[in-house]
Amino acid sequence: MPKILIVGGGYAGFYTAWKLEKWLRSGEAEVTIVDPLPYMTYQPFLPEVAAGSIEPRHAVVSQRRHLKKTNIVSAKVTHINHAEKKATITPPTGDSWDFDYDIVVVTAGAVSRTFPIPGVADQAIGLKTIEEAVAIRDRVLTNFDKAAALPAGPERDRLLTFVVVGGGFAGIEIFAELRSFATSLLTSYPEISFDEVHFHLIEAMGRIMPEVSLKTSLWVIDNLAARGAQIHLDTQLKSAVDGVIELSTGETFETDLIVWTAGVMANPTIVRHTDLPIEDRGRLQVRADLRVGTEDDIVADAWGAGDVSAVPDLSGGGVGGNCVPNAQHAVRQGKLLAKNIVAVLRGEGPQEYLHKNLGAVAGLGVGIGVFQSGKIAITGLPAWFAHRGYHGMAMPSWERKLRVVWGWVNNFFLGRDIVSLSAVQTPRAAFEEFASRPKPPVEASAPAAAAPRAPRAPRAPRKPIVKAAKPAATDTAALSTTPESAPTDAVVDEVIAERDAAQASASK
């Protein structure tokens, strides 16, 4: 039985495994998927997660819940030696090992691509993972909490200034969603006014959202400007050291949140550690039928799809002749990849990938969206419904669809949840603050070094006092001493004995 290894559990990898489970016959192949995360992230929902419109766990799909026949390994593939058909698997703990396979499917996805701008690596945060989206949401909420307790001044301005770098679809969506989120928070923070909250988007090109028409992109700019958000076109980020933003225009301001969405690149962990062919831009070289190789040279038993691969766009709508790295292509490539693998196993020929982009849709905050299909453009509330309808249905499995849609319904009636859980990033901090610890050896031995105090010899018991007219006064007189003249244990015992004897005599 051939062993199929899927490297990466994102869109393409998850859908490949999901469909292989459906189309493979029992015993026809053994499928293993390796990914450091135990879930697939539906990335189009990340802006809404960051804006508190979607519960974070609803935007991910559990591999173990939905892949019932696939072997799941939570680890990284750190090397692929296709000549020997071996992959090195490195788990979070323990030693690496070699995995022997017959067919390899490379769907390792992409990571944020940054430039060597001072301060970006230390201050910015990406938008590729669910953890990043949650951190952005919590940072916005925490900053509002801090700013509400501060007087007007530089520190308050810094906390209420938010920056997004990159004017593509992802950048505009997170920018607009956060602006909508911040506006909705003002009703709960009467200490903060609308004019005190500042949003800046930095784009090096002369326009935003190249996937839509220029007219539509200008509408988005005007809409965001009316909502108090500023877009800097033809502007480059020069420095972000310590949160101090320096632009190529000479403008300078401080911020506590920088979201980086200015591009992606193929997962370097894979493309830099394999003998499979890599094209000029650092992606896996893949044919139109999703087999690794070129038109003239096919690498047997190796397949690729998704953002890590350069897949030819036969529709003619791609960039540089290849499909753009987005969810729309990755999902469809994953489905076709599973179908082609099954076909080749059964001696049939694979199909070529061909998908003509039907349009682009984006959410720009609650009730505002934009949709572009050819020359047809829709903006405002209808486009927002189109955005939610499309992505609600595109979410894998009915279980996930229902959770997302139900969350939207809850928010409509109850509003967004505005609780910051930033403390989960340091979950032991509260426990550590008050936890008792053993004393250092020097302190522990210091009392023992002091000479023990010899106990006082007990006095001879006195005769019982017959007079018992005022026993209470005897107690008070004997025990009412100042801290400087406090009685010893022996004296206290003596007084108690006298009191007991007096009470016994009185009772007779």
Coordinates of C-alpha atoms in Angstrom, one line a residue:
M1 CA 0.0 0.0 0.0
P2 CA 1.6 3.3 -1.1
K3 CA 2.4 5.9 1.6
I4 CA 1.3 9.5 0.8
L5 CA 2.9 12.2 2.8
I6 CA 1.2 15.6 2.9
V7 CA 3.6 18.4 4.0
G8 CA 1.5 21.2 5.5
G9 CA -2.1 21.3 6.8
G10 CA -3.3 24.7 5.4
Y11 CA -6.0 25.1 2.7
A12 CA -4.4 22.9 0.0
G13 CA -3.1 20.3 2.4
F14 CA -6.3 20.0 4.4
Y15 CA -8.5 19.7 1.4
T16 CA -6.2 17.2 -0.3
A17 CA -6.4 14.9 2.8
W18 CA -10.1 15.5 3.2
K19 CA -10.9 14.6 -0.4
L20 CA -8.5 11.6 -0.4
E21 CA -10.4 10.2 2.5
K22 CA -13.6 10.5 0.4
W23 CA -12.2 9.1 -2.9
L24 CA -9.6 6.5 -1.9
R25 CA -10.8 3.0 -1.6
S26 CA -10.1 1.0 1.6
G27 CA -6.5 -0.1 1.6
E28 CA -5.7 1.8 -1.6
A29 CA -3.2 4.2 0.1
E30 CA -2.1 5.3 3.5
V31 CA -2.2 9.1 4.1
T32 CA -0.1 11.0 6.6
I33 CA -0.3 14.8 7.1
V34 CA 2.4 16.7 9.0
D35 CA 1.9 20.2 10.3
P36 CA 3.1 21.9 13.5
L37 CA -0.4 23.1 14.1
P38 CA -3.3 20.7 14.7
Y39 CA -5.7 22.8 12.7
M40 CA -6.3 24.6 9.4
T41 CA -6.8 28.4 9.7
Y42 CA -9.4 30.0 7.5
Q43 CA -7.4 33.1 6.8
P44 CA -10.1 35.3 5.2
F45 CA -11.7 35.4 8.7
L46 CA -8.6 36.8 10.4
P47 CA -9.6 40.5 10.1
E48 CA -13.0 39.7 11.7
V49 CA -11.3 37.7 14.5
A50 CA -9.0 40.7 15.1
A51 CA -12.1 43.0 15.2
G52 CA -14.0 40.7 17.7
S53 CA -16.7 39.7 15.1
I54 CA -15.8 36.0 15.1
E55 CA -14.8 33.8 17.9
P56 CA -11.1 32.7 17.3
R57 CA -11.7 28.9 17.6
H58 CA -14.6 29.2 15.0
A59 CA -12.1 30.4 12.4
V60 CA -10.0 27.2 12.5
V61 CA -10.8 23.6 11.5
S62 CA -9.5 20.8 13.7
Q63 CA -7.6 18.2 11.7
R64 CA -8.3 15.3 14.1
R65 CA -12.0 16.1 14.2
H66 CA -12.5 16.1 10.4
L67 CA -9.8 13.8 9.1
K68 CA -10.8 10.4 10.4
K69 CA -8.7 8.2 8.2
T70 CA -5.5 10.2 8.0
N71 CA -2.5 9.8 10.2
I72 CA -1.9 13.2 11.8
V73 CA 1.6 14.2 13.0
S74 CA 2.0 17.6 14.8
A75 CA 5.5 18.4 13.8
K76 CA 7.6 20.1 11.1
V77 CA 9.0 18.6 8.0
T78 CA 12.5 20.1 8.0
H79 CA 14.0 18.4 4.9
I80 CA 12.7 16.5 1.9
N81 CA 15.1 14.2 0.1
H82 CA 13.0 13.1 -2.9
A83 CA 15.8 11.2 -4.5
E84 CA 15.6 8.7 -1.6
K85 CA 11.9 9.5 -0.9
K86 CA 12.7 10.4 2.7
A87 CA 11.4 13.4 4.8
T88 CA 12.9 14.5 8.0
I89 CA 10.2 15.1 10.7
T90 CA 11.1 17.3 13.6
P91 CA 8.7 17.2 16.6
P92 CA 8.4 20.0 19.2
T93 CA 10.1 17.7 21.7
G94 CA 12.3 14.7 21.1
D95 CA 14.6 13.7 18.3
S96 CA 13.9 14.0 14.5
W97 CA 13.3 11.0 12.5
D98 CA 13.1 10.0 8.8
F99 CA 9.8 9.2 7.2
D100 CA 9.8 6.9 4.2
Y101 CA 7.1 7.8 1.6
D102 CA 6.1 6.8 -1.9
I103 CA 4.3 10.0 -2.9
V104 CA 4.9 13.5 -1.4
V105 CA 2.5 16.4 -1.5
V106 CA 4.0 19.8 -0.7
T107 CA 1.4 22.2 0.6
A108 CA 3.5 24.1 3.2
G109 CA 1.9 27.5 2.5
A110 CA 3.5 30.9 2.9
V111 CA 4.7 33.2 5.7
S112 CA 4.9 37.0 6.0
R113 CA 7.5 38.6 3.8
T114 CA 9.3 41.5 5.4
F115 CA 12.1 43.9 4.5
P116 CA 15.1 44.9 6.6
I117 CA 13.4 48.0 7.9
P118 CA 14.7 49.1 11.3
G119 CA 12.3 48.1 14.1
V120 CA 9.9 46.0 12.0
A121 CA 11.2 42.7 13.3
D122 CA 10.9 43.9 16.9
Q123 CA 7.7 45.9 16.8
A124 CA 5.4 44.6 14.1
I125 CA 3.0 41.7 14.0
G126 CA 1.8 39.8 11.0
L127 CA -1.7 38.5 10.0
K128 CA -1.1 34.9 8.9
T129 CA -2.1 33.0 12.0
I130 CA -5.1 32.9 14.4
E131 CA -2.7 33.7 17.3
E132 CA -1.7 36.9 15.6
A133 CA -5.3 38.0 15.0
V134 CA -6.2 37.3 18.7
A135 CA -3.1 39.3 19.8
I136 CA -4.1 42.3 17.7
R137 CA -7.6 42.3 19.1
D138 CA -6.3 42.1 22.7
R139 CA -3.8 44.8 22.0
V140 CA -6.5 47.2 20.8
L141 CA -8.7 46.5 23.8
T142 CA -5.8 46.7 26.3
N143 CA -4.7 50.0 24.8
F144 CA -8.2 51.4 25.2
D145 CA -8.2 50.3 28.9
K146 CA -4.8 52.0 29.5
A147 CA -5.6 55.2 27.6
A148 CA -8.9 55.7 29.4
A149 CA -6.9 56.0 32.7
L150 CA -4.4 58.5 31.3
P151 CA -4.6 62.2 30.9
A152 CA -4.2 63.7 27.4
G153 CA -0.5 63.6 26.3
P154 CA 2.0 61.7 24.2
E155 CA 1.6 58.3 25.9
R156 CA -2.2 58.4 25.5
D157 CA -1.7 59.3 21.8
R158 CA 0.7 56.5 21.3
L159 CA -1.7 54.0 22.7
L160 CA -4.5 55.2 20.5
T161 CA -2.5 55.2 17.3
F162 CA -2.7 52.1 15.1
V163 CA -0.7 51.4 11.9
V164 CA -1.2 48.9 9.1
V165 CA 1.6 48.4 6.5
G166 CA 0.4 47.1 3.1
G167 CA -2.6 48.1 1.0
G168 CA -3.6 44.8 -0.5
F169 CA -6.8 43.0 0.3
A170 CA -5.6 41.7 3.6
G171 CA -4.2 45.1 4.7
I172 CA -7.4 47.0 3.7
E173 CA -9.6 44.5 5.4
I174 CA -7.7 44.5 8.8
F175 CA -7.4 48.3 8.6
A176 CA -11.1 48.8 8.0
E177 CA -12.2 46.2 10.5
L178 CA -10.1 47.7 13.2
R179 CA -11.4 51.1 12.5
S180 CA -15.0 49.8 12.8
F181 CA -14.0 48.0 16.0
A182 CA -12.5 51.1 17.6
T183 CA -15.5 53.2 16.7
S184 CA -17.8 50.7 18.4
L185 CA -15.7 50.7 21.5
L186 CA -16.2 54.4 22.1
T187 CA -19.6 53.9 23.6
S188 CA -18.0 51.8 26.3
Y189 CA -15.1 54.2 26.8
P190 CA -16.7 57.7 27.5
E191 CA -13.2 58.9 28.5
I192 CA -12.0 58.6 24.9
S193 CA -13.3 60.7 22.0
F194 CA -13.5 59.8 18.3
D195 CA -10.9 62.4 17.3
E196 CA -8.3 60.9 19.7
V197 CA -8.2 57.5 17.9
H198 CA -5.8 57.6 14.9
F199 CA -5.5 55.0 12.1
H200 CA -2.7 55.1 9.4
L201 CA -2.3 52.7 6.5
I202 CA 1.1 52.9 4.6
E203 CA 1.2 51.7 1.0
A204 CA 4.3 52.1 -1.2
M205 CA 2.3 51.9 -4.4
G206 CA 0.0 54.7 -5.8
R207 CA -3.2 52.7 -5.2
I208 CA -4.8 50.1 -3.0
M209 CA -6.5 46.8 -3.7
P210 CA -5.1 46.0 -7.2
E211 CA -7.7 43.2 -7.4
V212 CA -10.5 45.7 -7.9
S213 CA -11.0 48.6 -10.4
L214 CA -9.4 52.0 -9.7
K215 CA -12.9 53.5 -9.3
T216 CA -13.7 51.0 -6.6
S217 CA -10.4 51.4 -4.8
L218 CA -11.0 55.2 -4.7
W219 CA -14.4 54.6 -3.2
V220 CA -12.7 52.6 -0.4
I221 CA -10.2 55.4 0.3
D222 CA -13.0 58.0 0.5
N223 CA -15.1 55.7 2.7
L224 CA -12.2 55.2 5.1
A225 CA -11.3 58.8 5.2
A226 CA -14.9 59.7 6.2
R227 CA -14.5 57.2 9.0
G228 CA -11.4 58.9 10.4
A229 CA -8.8 56.6 8.8
Q230 CA -5.8 58.0 6.8
I231 CA -4.2 56.2 3.9
H232 CA -0.6 57.2 2.9
L233 CA -0.1 56.3 -0.8
D234 CA 3.3 56.4 -2.5
T235 CA 4.8 56.2 0.9
Q236 CA 7.4 53.8 2.4
L237 CA 8.0 52.9 6.0
K238 CA 11.6 54.0 6.8
S239 CA 11.8 53.1 10.5
A240 CA 9.7 51.7 13.3
V241 CA 12.3 51.6 16.1
D242 CA 10.6 51.6 19.5
G243 CA 7.3 52.3 17.8
V244 CA 8.4 55.6 16.4
I245 CA 7.1 55.6 12.8
E246 CA 9.2 57.4 10.2
L247 CA 7.8 57.7 6.7
S248 CA 9.5 58.5 3.4
T249 CA 7.4 61.7 3.3
G250 CA 9.1 62.9 6.5
E251 CA 6.1 62.5 8.7
T252 CA 6.8 61.0 12.2
F253 CA 4.5 59.7 14.9
E254 CA 4.4 57.0 17.6
T255 CA 2.3 53.9 17.8
D256 CA 1.9 50.8 20.0
L257 CA 0.5 48.5 17.2
I258 CA 2.0 47.9 13.8
V259 CA 0.3 45.2 11.6
W260 CA 2.4 44.0 8.7
T261 CA 0.5 42.8 5.6
A262 CA 3.0 43.8 2.9
G263 CA 3.4 40.5 1.1
V264 CA 4.1 36.8 1.6
M265 CA 6.7 34.3 0.6
A266 CA 6.8 30.5 0.2
N267 CA 7.6 28.7 3.5
P268 CA 11.4 28.8 3.7
T269 CA 11.6 25.8 5.9
I270 CA 10.6 23.6 2.9
V271 CA 11.8 25.4 -0.2
R272 CA 15.3 25.9 1.2
H273 CA 15.7 22.3 2.4
T274 CA 14.7 20.1 -0.5
D275 CA 16.1 18.6 -3.7
L276 CA 12.8 19.4 -5.5
P277 CA 13.0 22.1 -8.2
I278 CA 12.5 25.7 -7.0
E279 CA 11.7 28.6 -9.4
D280 CA 13.3 32.1 -9.4
R281 CA 10.9 33.6 -6.9
G282 CA 11.6 30.9 -4.3
R283 CA 8.5 28.8 -4.9
L284 CA 8.1 25.1 -5.7
Q285 CA 8.1 24.6 -9.5
V286 CA 4.7 23.0 -10.3
R287 CA 3.0 22.1 -13.6
A288 CA -0.6 23.0 -14.5
D289 CA -1.6 19.4 -13.5
L290 CA 0.0 20.1 -10.0
R291 CA 2.8 17.6 -10.5
V292 CA 6.2 19.0 -9.6
G293 CA 8.4 19.9 -12.6
T294 CA 8.2 21.7 -15.8
E295 CA 6.4 21.1 -19.1
D296 CA 9.3 19.1 -20.3
D297 CA 10.5 17.4 -17.1
I298 CA 8.1 15.8 -14.6
V299 CA 9.3 14.8 -11.1
A300 CA 7.6 11.5 -10.5
D301 CA 5.5 11.0 -7.3
A302 CA 5.9 14.7 -6.3
W303 CA 2.9 17.1 -6.2
G304 CA 2.5 20.7 -5.0
A305 CA -0.3 23.3 -4.5
G306 CA -1.2 26.4 -2.6
D307 CA 1.0 29.4 -1.7
V308 CA 4.2 27.5 -1.6
S309 CA 3.9 26.5 -5.3
A310 CA 4.2 28.4 -8.6
V311 CA 1.1 27.0 -10.3
P312 CA 0.6 28.2 -13.9
D313 CA -2.6 30.2 -14.3
L314 CA -4.2 28.9 -17.5
S315 CA -7.0 31.5 -17.3
G316 CA -4.5 34.3 -18.1
G317 CA -5.4 36.3 -15.0
G318 CA -2.4 35.5 -12.8
V319 CA 0.7 37.5 -12.0
G320 CA 3.7 36.5 -14.0
G321 CA 1.8 33.7 -15.6
N322 CA 1.1 32.0 -12.2
C323 CA -1.8 31.8 -9.8
V324 CA -1.8 34.5 -7.1
P325 CA -1.4 33.2 -3.6
N326 CA -4.9 33.3 -2.1
A327 CA -7.4 31.0 -0.5
Q328 CA -9.6 30.8 -3.6
H329 CA -6.9 29.1 -5.6
A330 CA -5.5 27.0 -2.7
V331 CA -8.9 25.4 -1.9
R332 CA -9.6 24.5 -5.5
Q333 CA -6.1 23.2 -6.1
G334 CA -6.3 21.0 -3.0
K335 CA -9.5 19.4 -4.3
L336 CA -8.1 18.8 -7.8
L337 CA -4.8 17.5 -6.4
A338 CA -6.6 14.8 -4.5
K339 CA -8.5 13.8 -7.6
N340 CA -5.3 13.7 -9.7
I341 CA -3.5 11.5 -7.1
V342 CA -6.3 9.0 -7.1
A343 CA -6.4 9.1 -10.9
V344 CA -2.7 8.4 -11.2
L345 CA -2.9 5.6 -8.6
R346 CA -5.5 3.9 -10.8
G347 CA -3.6 4.4 -14.0
E348 CA -5.5 7.4 -15.3
G349 CA -4.2 10.8 -16.4
P350 CA -4.4 13.9 -14.3
Q351 CA -6.3 17.1 -15.1
E352 CA -4.9 20.6 -15.5
Y353 CA -5.9 23.3 -13.0
L354 CA -8.0 26.0 -14.6
H355 CA -10.0 28.5 -12.6
K356 CA -11.1 31.9 -13.8
N357 CA -11.4 34.4 -11.0
L358 CA -15.1 35.1 -10.6
G359 CA -14.5 38.3 -8.5
A360 CA -13.2 39.7 -5.3
V361 CA -15.1 40.5 -2.1
A362 CA -13.9 42.2 1.0
G363 CA -15.5 43.2 4.4
L364 CA -14.6 46.7 5.5
G365 CA -16.3 46.6 8.9
V366 CA -19.8 45.8 10.1
G367 CA -22.3 46.8 7.4
I368 CA -19.7 47.9 4.8
G369 CA -18.1 45.9 2.0
V370 CA -16.9 45.9 -1.5
F371 CA -17.4 43.4 -4.4
Q372 CA -15.9 43.4 -7.8
S373 CA -16.6 41.0 -10.7
G374 CA -15.4 42.2 -14.0
K375 CA -16.8 45.6 -14.6
I376 CA -19.5 45.1 -12.0
A377 CA -18.8 46.7 -8.7
I378 CA -21.0 46.7 -5.6
T379 CA -20.2 48.7 -2.4
G380 CA -21.7 49.2 1.0
L381 CA -24.2 47.0 2.7
P382 CA -25.1 44.6 -0.2
A383 CA -21.4 43.9 -0.7
W384 CA -21.0 43.2 3.0
F385 CA -23.8 40.6 2.8
A386 CA -22.1 39.1 -0.2
H387 CA -18.8 38.9 1.7
R388 CA -20.3 37.1 4.7
G389 CA -22.4 34.9 2.5
Y390 CA -19.5 33.8 0.4
H391 CA -17.1 33.1 3.2
G392 CA -19.7 31.6 5.4
M393 CA -20.4 29.0 2.8
A394 CA -16.7 28.5 1.9
M395 CA -15.8 27.6 5.4
P396 CA -15.1 23.8 5.5
S397 CA -17.7 21.5 7.1
W398 CA -21.2 22.3 8.2
E399 CA -20.1 22.2 11.8
R400 CA -17.7 25.2 11.3
K401 CA -20.3 27.0 9.1
L402 CA -22.9 26.8 11.8
R403 CA -20.5 28.1 14.5
V404 CA -19.5 31.1 12.4
V405 CA -23.0 32.0 11.4
W406 CA -24.3 31.5 14.9
G407 CA -21.6 33.8 16.2
W408 CA -22.7 36.5 13.7
V409 CA -26.3 36.2 14.9
N410 CA -25.2 36.5 18.5
N411 CA -23.2 39.7 17.7
F412 CA -26.2 41.2 15.9
F413 CA -28.3 41.0 19.0
L414 CA -25.7 41.1 21.8
G415 CA -22.9 43.1 20.2
R416 CA -19.2 42.2 20.1
D417 CA -17.5 40.8 23.1
I418 CA -15.0 43.5 24.2
V419 CA -13.0 41.5 26.9
S420 CA -9.3 41.5 26.4
L421 CA -7.5 38.2 27.3
S422 CA -4.0 39.4 26.8
A423 CA -3.0 37.8 30.0
V424 CA -3.2 34.4 28.3
Q425 CA 0.1 35.2 26.7
T426 CA 1.7 35.0 30.1
P427 CA -0.7 32.6 31.9
R428 CA 1.6 32.0 35.0
A429 CA 2.3 35.6 35.8
A430 CA -0.5 35.9 38.4
F431 CA 0.4 32.6 40.0
E432 CA 4.1 33.4 40.1
E433 CA 3.6 36.9 41.7
F434 CA 2.2 35.5 44.9
A435 CA 3.7 32.0 45.0
S436 CA 5.8 31.1 48.1
R437 CA 9.3 30.0 47.5
P438 CA 11.9 28.4 49.7
K439 CA 14.1 30.8 51.6
P440 CA 17.7 31.1 50.4
P441 CA 20.2 28.8 52.3
V442 CA 21.8 31.7 54.0
E443 CA 18.6 33.1 55.5
A444 CA 17.4 29.6 56.4
S445 CA 20.5 28.9 58.4
A446 CA 20.7 32.3 60.2
P447 CA 18.2 31.5 63.0
A448 CA 19.8 28.2 63.6
A449 CA 23.2 29.8 64.3
A450 CA 21.8 31.9 67.2
A451 CA 22.3 30.2 70.6
P452 CA 19.1 28.8 72.0
R453 CA 17.6 30.5 75.0
A454 CA 17.6 28.5 78.2
P455 CA 14.1 28.0 79.6
R456 CA 13.3 29.4 83.0
A457 CA 13.1 27.0 85.9
P458 CA 9.5 26.6 87.1
R459 CA 8.7 28.1 90.5
A460 CA 7.3 26.2 93.4
P461 CA 3.5 26.2 93.5
R462 CA 2.0 28.6 95.9
K463 CA -0.7 27.7 98.4
P464 CA -4.2 28.3 97.1
I465 CA -5.7 31.6 97.8
V466 CA -8.8 31.2 100.0
K467 CA -10.2 34.6 99.4
A468 CA -12.2 34.6 96.2
A469 CA -14.2 37.8 96.4
K470 CA -12.7 39.2 93.2
P471 CA -11.3 36.4 91.0
A472 CA -11.8 38.5 87.9
A473 CA -9.7 41.3 89.3
T474 CA -7.0 38.8 90.1
D475 CA -7.0 37.7 86.4
T476 CA -6.8 41.3 85.2
A477 CA -4.1 42.4 87.5
A478 CA -2.0 39.4 86.7
L479 CA -2.4 39.5 83.0
S480 CA -2.6 43.2 82.2
T481 CA 1.0 43.8 81.3
T482 CA 2.5 46.0 78.6
P483 CA 4.4 44.5 75.7
E484 CA 7.6 45.5 77.3
S485 CA 6.8 43.5 80.5
A486 CA 4.9 40.6 79.0
P487 CA 4.9 37.5 81.3
T488 CA 6.8 34.4 80.5
D489 CA 5.1 31.1 80.0
A490 CA 5.9 29.9 83.6
V491 CA 4.4 33.1 85.1
V492 CA 1.3 32.7 83.1
D493 CA 0.9 29.1 84.2
E494 CA 1.3 30.2 87.8
V495 CA -1.3 32.9 87.6
I496 CA -3.8 30.4 85.9
A497 CA -3.1 27.9 88.6
E498 CA -3.9 30.5 91.4
R499 CA -7.1 31.5 89.6
D500 CA -8.3 27.9 89.3
A501 CA -7.6 27.2 93.0
A502 CA -9.4 30.4 94.1
Q503 CA -12.4 29.4 92.0
A504 CA -12.4 25.9 93.5
S505 CA -12.2 27.2 97.0
A506 CA -15.1 29.6 96.4
S507 CA -17.3 26.9 95.1
K508 CA -16.9 25.0 98.3

